[in-house]
mmCIF file of C-alpha atoms in Angstrom:
data_model
loop_
_atom_site.group_PDB
_atom_site.id
_atom_site.type_symbol
_atom_site.label_atom_id
_atom_site.label_comp_id
_atom_site.label_asym_id
_atom_site.label_seq_id
_atom_site.Cartn_x
_atom_site.Cartn_y
_atom_site.Cartn_z
ATOM 1 C CA UNK V 23 23.606 16.890 -12.718
ATOM 2 C CA UNK V 24 20.781 17.666 -15.145
ATOM 3 C CA UNK V 25 17.684 15.474 -14.757
ATOM 4 C CA UNK V 26 14.532 15.276 -16.879
ATOM 5 C CA UNK V 27 11.586 13.431 -15.357
ATOM 6 C CA UNK V 28 8.117 12.398 -16.454
ATOM 7 C CA UNK V 29 5.103 11.791 -14.189
ATOM 8 C CA UNK V 30 2.081 10.021 -15.699
ATOM 9 C CA UNK V 31 0.830 7.607 -13.046
ATOM 10 C CA UNK V 32 -2.794 8.776 -13.177
ATOM 11 C CA UNK V 33 -4.427 11.832 -14.764
ATOM 12 C CA UNK V 34 -1.675 14.447 -14.332
ATOM 13 C CA UNK V 35 0.783 14.700 -17.205
ATOM 14 C CA UNK V 36 3.922 16.415 -15.952
ATOM 15 C CA UNK V 37 7.491 16.956 -17.151
ATOM 16 C CA UNK V 38 10.284 18.674 -15.209
ATOM 17 C CA UNK V 39 13.955 19.522 -15.617
ATOM 18 C CA UNK V 40 16.142 19.921 -12.517
ATOM 19 C CA UNK V 41 19.811 20.745 -12.088
ATOM 20 C CA UNK V 42 21.403 19.490 -8.866
ATOM 21 C CA UNK V 43 18.021 19.388 -7.142
ATOM 22 C CA UNK V 44 16.905 22.858 -8.263
ATOM 23 C CA UNK V 45 13.928 23.215 -10.608
ATOM 24 C CA UNK V 46 14.687 24.812 -13.970
ATOM 25 C CA UNK V 47 11.347 24.231 -15.712
ATOM 26 C CA UNK V 48 8.160 22.242 -15.250
ATOM 27 C CA UNK V 49 4.947 21.691 -17.202
ATOM 28 C CA UNK V 50 1.877 20.023 -15.700
ATOM 29 C CA UNK V 51 -1.539 19.466 -17.247
ATOM 30 C CA UNK V 52 -4.451 17.936 -15.365
ATOM 31 C CA UNK V 53 -6.800 16.007 -17.616
ATOM 32 C CA UNK V 54 -10.240 17.607 -17.357
ATOM 33 C CA UNK V 55 -11.900 15.073 -19.678
ATOM 34 C CA UNK V 56 -12.632 12.787 -16.709
ATOM 35 C CA UNK V 57 -14.997 15.252 -14.986
ATOM 36 C CA UNK V 58 -17.954 14.204 -17.110
ATOM 37 C CA UNK V 59 -17.480 10.599 -15.957
ATOM 38 C CA UNK V 60 -17.115 11.363 -12.247
ATOM 39 C CA UNK V 61 -13.704 9.694 -12.032
ATOM 40 C CA UNK V 62 -10.581 8.785 -13.961
ATOM 41 C CA UNK V 63 -11.191 6.560 -16.999
ATOM 42 C CA UNK V 64 -7.928 4.599 -17.437
ATOM 43 C CA UNK V 65 -8.175 4.227 -21.219
ATOM 44 C CA UNK V 66 -8.797 7.946 -21.712
ATOM 45 C CA UNK V 67 -5.991 8.823 -19.305
ATOM 46 C CA UNK V 68 -3.465 6.773 -21.259
ATOM 47 C CA UNK V 69 -4.545 8.186 -24.614
ATOM 48 C CA UNK V 70 -4.388 11.754 -23.322
ATOM 49 C CA UNK V 71 -0.874 11.230 -21.943
ATOM 50 C CA UNK V 72 0.132 9.951 -25.375
ATOM 51 C CA UNK V 73 -1.200 13.119 -27.009
ATOM 52 C CA UNK V 74 0.522 15.465 -24.540
ATOM 53 C CA UNK V 75 3.855 13.857 -23.711
ATOM 54 C CA UNK V 76 6.121 14.762 -26.613
ATOM 55 C CA UNK V 77 4.948 18.376 -26.835
ATOM 56 C CA UNK V 78 5.249 18.939 -23.091
ATOM 57 C CA UNK V 79 8.709 17.382 -22.899
ATOM 58 C CA UNK V 80 9.996 19.462 -25.819
ATOM 59 C CA UNK V 81 8.565 22.676 -24.364
ATOM 60 C CA UNK V 82 9.940 21.976 -20.884
ATOM 61 C CA UNK V 83 13.450 21.229 -22.161
ATOM 62 C CA UNK V 84 13.348 24.442 -24.217
ATOM 63 C CA UNK V 85 12.156 26.570 -21.266
ATOM 64 C CA UNK V 86 15.029 25.165 -19.214
ATOM 65 C CA UNK V 87 17.376 26.388 -21.988
ATOM 66 C CA UNK V 88 18.643 22.855 -22.516
ATOM 67 C CA UNK V 89 18.711 20.231 -25.263
ATOM 68 C CA UNK V 90 18.072 16.477 -24.964
ATOM 69 C CA UNK V 91 21.805 15.827 -25.430
ATOM 70 C CA UNK V 92 22.642 17.990 -22.398
ATOM 71 C CA UNK V 93 20.637 15.773 -20.030
ATOM 72 C CA UNK V 94 22.567 13.544 -17.616
ATOM 73 C CA UNK V 95 19.725 11.381 -16.288
ATOM 74 C CA UNK V 96 16.203 10.661 -17.536
ATOM 75 C CA UNK V 97 13.546 9.379 -15.142
ATOM 76 C CA UNK V 98 9.882 8.436 -15.079
ATOM 77 C CA UNK V 99 7.325 7.128 -12.646
ATOM 78 C CA UNK V 100 7.081 3.366 -13.201
ATOM 79 C CA UNK V 101 4.609 2.575 -10.413
ATOM 80 C CA UNK V 102 2.303 2.303 -8.687
ATOM 81 C CA UNK V 103 -0.511 3.693 -10.826
ATOM 82 C CA UNK V 104 -2.673 3.042 -13.886
ATOM 83 C CA UNK V 105 -0.858 0.633 -16.167
ATOM 84 C CA UNK V 106 -1.693 2.441 -19.420
ATOM 85 C CA UNK V 107 -0.692 5.833 -18.065
ATOM 86 C CA UNK V 108 2.524 4.458 -16.575
ATOM 87 C CA UNK V 109 3.452 2.802 -19.870
ATOM 88 C CA UNK V 110 3.137 6.037 -21.834
ATOM 89 C CA UNK V 111 5.463 7.966 -19.533
ATOM 90 C CA UNK V 112 7.952 5.158 -18.987
ATOM 91 C CA UNK V 113 8.197 4.224 -22.668
ATOM 92 C CA UNK V 114 8.664 7.847 -23.695
ATOM 93 C CA UNK V 115 11.399 8.431 -21.116
ATOM 94 C CA UNK V 116 13.145 5.137 -21.882
ATOM 95 C CA UNK V 117 13.050 5.891 -25.601
ATOM 96 C CA UNK V 118 14.556 9.322 -25.002
ATOM 97 C CA UNK V 119 17.255 7.815 -22.784
ATOM 98 C CA UNK V 120 18.167 5.324 -25.513
ATOM 99 C CA UNK V 121 18.193 8.036 -28.172
ATOM 100 C CA UNK V 122 20.627 10.288 -26.282
ATOM 101 C CA UNK V 123 22.598 7.506 -24.604
ATOM 102 C CA UNK V 124 21.841 8.507 -21.011
ATOM 103 C CA UNK V 125 20.814 6.371 -17.998
ATOM 104 C CA UNK V 126 17.138 5.843 -17.174
ATOM 105 C CA UNK V 127 15.903 5.723 -13.575
ATOM 106 C CA UNK V 128 12.495 4.227 -12.763
ATOM 107 C CA UNK V 129 10.865 6.012 -9.833
ATOM 108 C CA UNK V 130 8.386 4.776 -7.223
ATOM 109 C CA UNK V 131 5.570 7.336 -7.118
ATOM 110 C CA UNK V 132 4.955 7.036 -3.369
ATOM 111 C CA UNK V 133 8.655 7.284 -2.545
ATOM 112 C CA UNK V 134 8.830 10.538 -4.509
ATOM 113 C CA UNK V 135 6.001 11.980 -2.397
ATOM 114 C CA UNK V 136 7.943 11.115 0.775
ATOM 115 C CA UNK V 137 10.746 13.468 -0.256
ATOM 116 C CA UNK V 138 8.712 16.174 -2.048
ATOM 117 C CA UNK V 139 8.856 18.596 0.895
ATOM 118 C CA UNK V 140 12.651 18.633 0.727
ATOM 119 C CA UNK V 141 12.517 20.533 -2.580
ATOM 120 C CA UNK V 142 11.384 23.694 -0.793
ATOM 121 C CA UNK V 143 12.191 23.067 2.885
ATOM 122 C CA UNK V 144 15.782 21.952 2.431
ATOM 123 C CA UNK V 145 17.280 18.828 3.966
ATOM 124 C CA UNK V 146 14.655 17.110 6.124
ATOM 125 C CA UNK V 147 15.556 16.252 9.745
ATOM 126 C CA UNK V 148 15.880 12.482 10.160
ATOM 127 C CA UNK V 149 13.993 10.516 11.196
ATOM 128 C CA UNK V 150 10.635 11.998 10.208
ATOM 129 C CA UNK V 151 7.047 10.781 9.944
ATOM 130 C CA UNK V 152 5.123 11.263 6.694
ATOM 131 C CA UNK V 153 1.356 11.307 6.354
ATOM 132 C CA UNK V 154 0.780 10.621 2.671
ATOM 133 C CA UNK V 155 -2.862 11.214 1.768
ATOM 134 C CA UNK V 156 -4.066 11.249 -1.829
ATOM 135 C CA UNK V 157 -6.722 9.803 -4.106
ATOM 136 C CA UNK V 158 -4.883 6.512 -4.336
ATOM 137 C CA UNK V 159 -2.930 6.225 -1.092
ATOM 138 C CA UNK V 160 -3.207 6.863 2.625
ATOM 139 C CA UNK V 161 -0.042 5.930 4.498
ATOM 140 C CA UNK V 162 1.902 6.717 7.644
ATOM 141 C CA UNK V 163 5.595 6.122 6.996
ATOM 142 C CA UNK V 164 8.599 6.576 9.264
ATOM 143 C CA UNK V 165 11.578 7.687 7.193
ATOM 144 C CA UNK V 166 15.055 7.111 8.634
ATOM 145 C CA UNK V 167 16.862 7.845 5.369
ATOM 146 C CA UNK V 168 16.785 7.179 1.652
ATOM 147 C CA UNK V 169 15.356 3.679 1.147
ATOM 148 C CA UNK V 170 14.916 3.350 4.919
ATOM 149 C CA UNK V 171 11.135 3.256 5.322
ATOM 150 C CA UNK V 172 8.812 1.694 7.870
ATOM 151 C CA UNK V 173 5.111 1.715 6.975
ATOM 152 C CA UNK V 174 3.249 2.197 10.261
ATOM 153 C CA UNK V 175 -0.240 2.343 8.794
ATOM 154 C CA UNK V 176 -2.141 2.112 5.533
ATOM 155 C CA UNK V 177 -5.746 2.189 4.366
ATOM 156 C CA UNK V 178 -7.702 -1.049 4.540
ATOM 157 C CA UNK V 179 -10.204 0.108 1.904
ATOM 158 C CA UNK V 180 -10.561 3.572 0.354
ATOM 159 C CA UNK V 181 -7.876 6.247 0.298
ATOM 160 C CA UNK V 182 -8.743 9.524 2.019
ATOM 161 C CA UNK V 183 -8.730 11.451 -1.255
ATOM 162 C CA UNK V 184 -11.036 8.891 -2.835
ATOM 163 C CA UNK V 185 -13.465 9.321 0.067
ATOM 164 C CA UNK V 186 -13.432 13.100 -0.445
ATOM 165 C CA UNK V 187 -14.136 12.669 -4.158
ATOM 166 C CA UNK V 188 -17.056 10.316 -3.553
ATOM 167 C CA UNK V 189 -18.585 12.518 -0.867
ATOM 168 C CA UNK V 190 -18.154 15.480 -3.187
ATOM 169 C CA UNK V 191 -19.923 13.586 -5.951
ATOM 170 C CA UNK V 192 -22.867 12.950 -3.612
ATOM 171 C CA UNK V 193 -22.920 16.695 -2.948
ATOM 172 C CA UNK V 194 -23.054 17.435 -6.675
ATOM 173 C CA UNK V 195 -19.462 18.582 -7.225
ATOM 174 C CA UNK V 196 -17.362 17.811 -10.283
ATOM 175 C CA UNK V 197 -14.450 15.380 -10.075
ATOM 176 C CA UNK V 198 -11.985 15.855 -8.443
ATOM 177 C CA UNK V 199 -14.001 17.199 -5.528
ATOM 178 C CA UNK V 200 -11.534 17.440 -2.638
ATOM 179 C CA UNK V 201 -10.861 21.164 -2.917
ATOM 180 C CA UNK V 202 -14.584 21.962 -3.259
ATOM 181 C CA UNK V 203 -15.449 19.881 -0.187
ATOM 182 C CA UNK V 204 -12.765 21.682 1.824
ATOM 183 C CA UNK V 205 -13.976 25.095 0.654
ATOM 184 C CA UNK V 206 -17.687 24.495 1.333
ATOM 185 C CA UNK V 207 -17.059 22.634 4.603
ATOM 186 C CA UNK V 208 -15.278 25.722 5.936
ATOM 187 C CA UNK V 209 -18.663 27.490 5.909
ATOM 188 C CA UNK V 210 -20.447 24.774 7.894
ATOM 189 C CA UNK V 211 -20.763 23.503 11.451
ATOM 190 C CA UNK V 212 -18.548 20.414 11.919
ATOM 191 C CA UNK V 213 -20.750 19.236 14.792
ATOM 192 C CA UNK V 214 -24.118 19.703 13.078
ATOM 193 C CA UNK V 215 -24.522 16.026 12.179
ATOM 194 C CA UNK V 216 -23.260 13.023 14.106
ATOM 195 C CA UNK V 217 -21.622 10.562 11.730
ATOM 196 C CA UNK V 218 -20.251 7.152 12.650
ATOM 197 C CA UNK V 219 -16.514 7.421 13.203
ATOM 198 C CA UNK V 220 -14.187 5.275 11.084
ATOM 199 C CA UNK V 221 -12.688 2.103 12.479
ATOM 200 C CA UNK V 222 -10.250 2.255 15.387
ATOM 201 C CA UNK V 223 -8.619 -1.068 16.211
ATOM 202 C CA UNK V 224 -5.720 0.417 18.132
ATOM 203 C CA UNK V 225 -3.439 0.374 15.079
ATOM 204 C CA UNK V 226 -2.316 3.142 12.722
ATOM 205 C CA UNK V 227 -4.359 1.741 9.819
ATOM 206 C CA UNK V 228 -7.144 3.707 8.160
ATOM 207 C CA UNK V 229 -10.658 2.902 6.942
ATOM 208 C CA UNK V 230 -13.102 5.310 5.312
ATOM 209 C CA UNK V 231 -15.714 3.068 3.659
ATOM 210 C CA UNK V 232 -17.967 3.046 6.727
ATOM 211 C CA UNK V 233 -17.896 6.828 6.972
ATOM 212 C CA UNK V 234 -18.906 7.140 3.318
ATOM 213 C CA UNK V 235 -21.842 4.818 3.934
ATOM 214 C CA UNK V 236 -22.869 6.743 7.053
ATOM 215 C CA UNK V 237 -22.826 9.999 5.085
ATOM 216 C CA UNK V 238 -24.904 8.466 2.286
ATOM 217 C CA UNK V 239 -27.568 7.166 4.677
ATOM 218 C CA UNK V 240 -27.645 10.459 6.592
ATOM 219 C CA UNK V 241 -28.306 12.484 3.451
ATOM 220 C CA UNK V 242 -30.909 10.010 2.203
ATOM 221 C CA UNK V 243 -32.808 10.389 5.475
ATOM 222 C CA UNK V 244 -33.177 14.140 4.912
ATOM 223 C CA UNK V 245 -35.587 15.906 2.533
ATOM 224 C CA UNK V 246 -33.810 17.166 -0.620
ATOM 225 C CA UNK V 247 -34.418 20.808 0.276
ATOM 226 C CA UNK V 248 -32.806 20.303 3.687
ATOM 227 C CA UNK V 249 -29.790 18.604 2.110
ATOM 228 C CA UNK V 250 -29.392 21.517 -0.302
ATOM 229 C CA UNK V 251 -29.715 24.115 2.440
ATOM 230 C CA UNK V 252 -27.383 22.343 4.836
ATOM 231 C CA UNK V 253 -24.722 21.058 2.464
ATOM 232 C CA UNK V 254 -21.981 23.064 4.245
ATOM 233 C CA UNK V 255 -22.963 21.495 7.593
ATOM 234 C CA UNK V 256 -23.065 18.001 6.103
ATOM 235 C CA UNK V 257 -19.662 18.377 4.476
ATOM 236 C CA UNK V 258 -18.158 19.956 7.576
ATOM 237 C CA UNK V 259 -19.448 17.033 9.639
ATOM 238 C CA UNK V 260 -17.936 14.548 7.185
ATOM 239 C CA UNK V 261 -14.615 16.346 7.179
ATOM 240 C CA UNK V 262 -14.504 16.519 10.967
ATOM 241 C CA UNK V 263 -15.156 12.780 11.262
ATOM 242 C CA UNK V 264 -12.606 11.870 8.582
ATOM 243 C CA UNK V 265 -9.846 14.118 9.876
ATOM 244 C CA UNK V 266 -10.520 13.232 13.506
ATOM 245 C CA UNK V 267 -9.827 9.617 12.549
ATOM 246 C CA UNK V 268 -6.685 10.562 10.623
ATOM 247 C CA UNK V 269 -5.314 12.644 13.479
ATOM 248 C CA UNK V 270 -5.986 9.867 15.972
ATOM 249 C CA UNK V 271 -3.667 7.620 13.936
ATOM 250 C CA UNK V 272 -1.101 10.384 13.413
ATOM 251 C CA UNK V 273 -0.857 11.131 17.140
ATOM 252 C CA UNK V 274 -0.573 7.406 17.849
ATOM 253 C CA UNK V 275 2.278 7.094 15.351
ATOM 254 C CA UNK V 276 4.061 10.147 16.742
ATOM 255 C CA UNK V 277 3.936 8.717 20.260
ATOM 256 C CA UNK V 278 5.051 5.231 19.220
ATOM 257 C CA UNK V 279 8.191 6.212 17.330
ATOM 258 C CA UNK V 280 10.984 8.706 17.845
ATOM 259 C CA UNK V 281 10.882 11.341 15.119
ATOM 260 C CA UNK V 282 12.121 14.882 14.654
ATOM 261 C CA UNK V 283 9.488 16.129 12.215
ATOM 262 C CA UNK V 284 5.972 15.538 10.917
ATOM 263 C CA UNK V 285 5.720 15.846 7.131
ATOM 264 C CA UNK V 286 2.564 16.039 4.996
ATOM 265 C CA UNK V 287 2.449 14.751 1.419
ATOM 266 C CA UNK V 288 -0.053 13.903 -1.310
ATOM 267 C CA UNK V 289 -2.981 15.808 -2.778
ATOM 268 C CA UNK V 290 -5.058 15.842 0.410
ATOM 269 C CA UNK V 291 -2.146 17.576 2.163
ATOM 270 C CA UNK V 292 -3.391 20.713 0.390
ATOM 271 C CA UNK V 293 -6.554 20.553 2.552
ATOM 272 C CA UNK V 294 -6.646 23.586 4.849
ATOM 273 C CA UNK V 295 -8.178 21.809 7.848
ATOM 274 C CA UNK V 296 -5.765 18.877 7.635
ATOM 275 C CA UNK V 297 -2.809 21.252 7.502
ATOM 276 C CA UNK V 298 -4.042 23.093 10.577
ATOM 277 C CA UNK V 299 -4.595 19.888 12.534
ATOM 278 C CA UNK V 300 -1.193 18.466 11.589
ATOM 279 C CA UNK V 301 0.517 21.693 12.598
ATOM 280 C CA UNK V 302 -1.229 21.625 15.980
ATOM 281 C CA UNK V 303 -0.232 17.991 16.521
ATOM 282 C CA UNK V 304 3.404 18.763 15.711
ATOM 283 C CA UNK V 305 3.427 21.712 18.101
ATOM 284 C CA UNK V 306 1.894 19.549 20.824
ATOM 285 C CA UNK V 307 4.622 16.938 20.304
ATOM 286 C CA UNK V 308 7.291 19.662 20.080
ATOM 287 C CA UNK V 309 8.539 18.498 16.695
ATOM 288 C CA UNK V 310 8.933 20.305 13.397
ATOM 289 C CA UNK V 311 6.004 20.452 10.960
ATOM 290 C CA UNK V 312 6.866 20.490 7.255
ATOM 291 C CA UNK V 313 4.494 20.595 4.298
ATOM 292 C CA UNK V 314 5.297 21.381 0.653
ATOM 293 C CA UNK V 315 3.433 24.074 -1.302
ATOM 294 C CA UNK V 316 0.112 22.782 -2.698
ATOM 295 C CA UNK V 317 1.565 22.305 -6.204
ATOM 296 C CA UNK V 318 4.077 19.822 -4.802
ATOM 297 C CA UNK V 319 1.378 18.012 -2.830
ATOM 298 C CA UNK V 320 -0.290 17.105 -6.109
ATOM 299 C CA UNK V 321 1.271 14.658 -8.577
ATOM 300 C CA UNK V 322 4.164 16.422 -10.298
ATOM 301 C CA UNK V 323 7.321 15.621 -12.238
ATOM 302 C CA UNK V 324 9.515 17.879 -10.095
ATOM 303 C CA UNK V 325 9.389 15.396 -7.213
ATOM 304 C CA UNK V 326 10.166 12.542 -9.629
ATOM 305 C CA UNK V 327 13.224 14.389 -10.919
ATOM 306 C CA UNK V 328 14.284 15.302 -7.388
ATOM 307 C CA UNK V 329 14.189 11.698 -6.201
ATOM 308 C CA UNK V 330 16.027 10.554 -9.348
ATOM 309 C CA UNK V 331 18.753 13.072 -8.506
ATOM 310 C CA UNK V 332 18.992 11.785 -4.923
ATOM 311 C CA UNK V 333 19.128 8.170 -6.072
ATOM 312 C CA UNK V 334 21.745 8.940 -8.714
ATOM 313 C CA UNK V 335 23.961 10.454 -6.026
ATOM 314 C CA UNK V 336 23.695 7.164 -4.164
ATOM 315 C CA UNK V 337 24.623 5.271 -7.350
ATOM 316 C CA UNK V 338 21.518 3.086 -7.120
ATOM 317 C CA UNK V 339 21.546 1.027 -10.343
ATOM 318 C CA UNK V 340 19.635 2.378 -13.332
ATOM 319 C CA UNK V 341 17.919 0.053 -15.803
ATOM 320 C CA UNK V 342 16.743 1.023 -19.265
ATOM 321 C CA UNK V 343 14.417 -2.004 -19.235
ATOM 322 C CA UNK V 344 12.679 -1.122 -15.943
ATOM 323 C CA UNK V 345 9.093 -2.474 -16.303
ATOM 324 C CA UNK V 346 6.071 -0.628 -14.968
ATOM 325 C CA UNK V 347 4.479 -1.931 -11.778
ATOM 326 C CA UNK V 348 0.827 -0.854 -11.318
ATOM 327 C CA UNK V 349 0.956 -2.446 -7.858
ATOM 328 C CA UNK V 350 4.243 -1.829 -6.093
ATOM 329 C CA UNK V 351 4.439 -1.975 -2.282
ATOM 330 C CA UNK V 352 6.774 0.583 -0.755
ATOM 331 C CA UNK V 353 8.259 -2.222 1.335
ATOM 332 C CA UNK V 354 9.819 -3.720 -1.810
ATOM 333 C CA UNK V 355 12.251 -0.803 -1.930
ATOM 334 C CA UNK V 356 13.524 -1.500 1.570
ATOM 335 C CA UNK V 357 14.235 -5.188 1.058
ATOM 336 C CA UNK V 358 17.465 -4.884 -0.866
ATOM 337 C CA UNK V 359 16.183 -2.458 -3.489
ATOM 338 C CA UNK V 360 14.062 -5.141 -5.153
ATOM 339 C CA UNK V 361 12.716 -2.824 -7.834
ATOM 340 C CA UNK V 362 13.206 -4.815 -11.063
#
């Protein structure tokens, strides 16, 4: 089965072609125009997707040595995400599907992340626990099978990746700042500054807004020259507090549910310290630890195509008129496949 997929939920424009779950070609472009604004500007994101989409799709199909008529399934992310960006990708893919007379499959962005590790690790051992951490989502999900998901915890305010970006902005880094924070924090002392730990109410939910505020007040209390000289220590202290909170919830989830593996997903899963801590937690619990390569942690069309292939094998109904859903709870997929 030959699948073409489009990912355009935020600021990554990506197109991939897979055959029977194996990647033939992929093109991904991250929009750098947003750096000057310190965050993603939705209107600019949508316009940039519109400029890139047709060229990238044509080039990707050609590099896969295929033609549009040879495709069996066409898919696109239809939510959650920025409505303008989603519309560009979904409308392009639906138009292509109509033109070549092939089925269109609308994909849930978060669900695709849950299965991204399977592209390189092979069939994942069920059930498994996924920590999905990105700029838009922070979730702990128990996966018992395709469309068998139990959300154990979610963020009550900011996503972990968003917190990294905002802390990085305070430190003077360009957007997105997660990788820079990780790199500079590695040079600092994680115990140099005591920062208020994020909320712990005994659940597996997350909260990072208080930690951001604590970091802001701590830096404001220091002379500018001290902040500049001790930026690695400040960032290391932030990262230690943030990841300590995350791991507290991960260990709680591991203990409360029977799983065979711990899986990392989302852009923040590329963070070196988070990977190390998750690996240690999995070893402590004597379960398998699985994480995709960094390029599959980020938003990408390969994972969209892979999930479309899995869903097509299950004969889950396709709909050429699938609307985009900027807000789309993962739980909707479990309750009788309610995706419209």
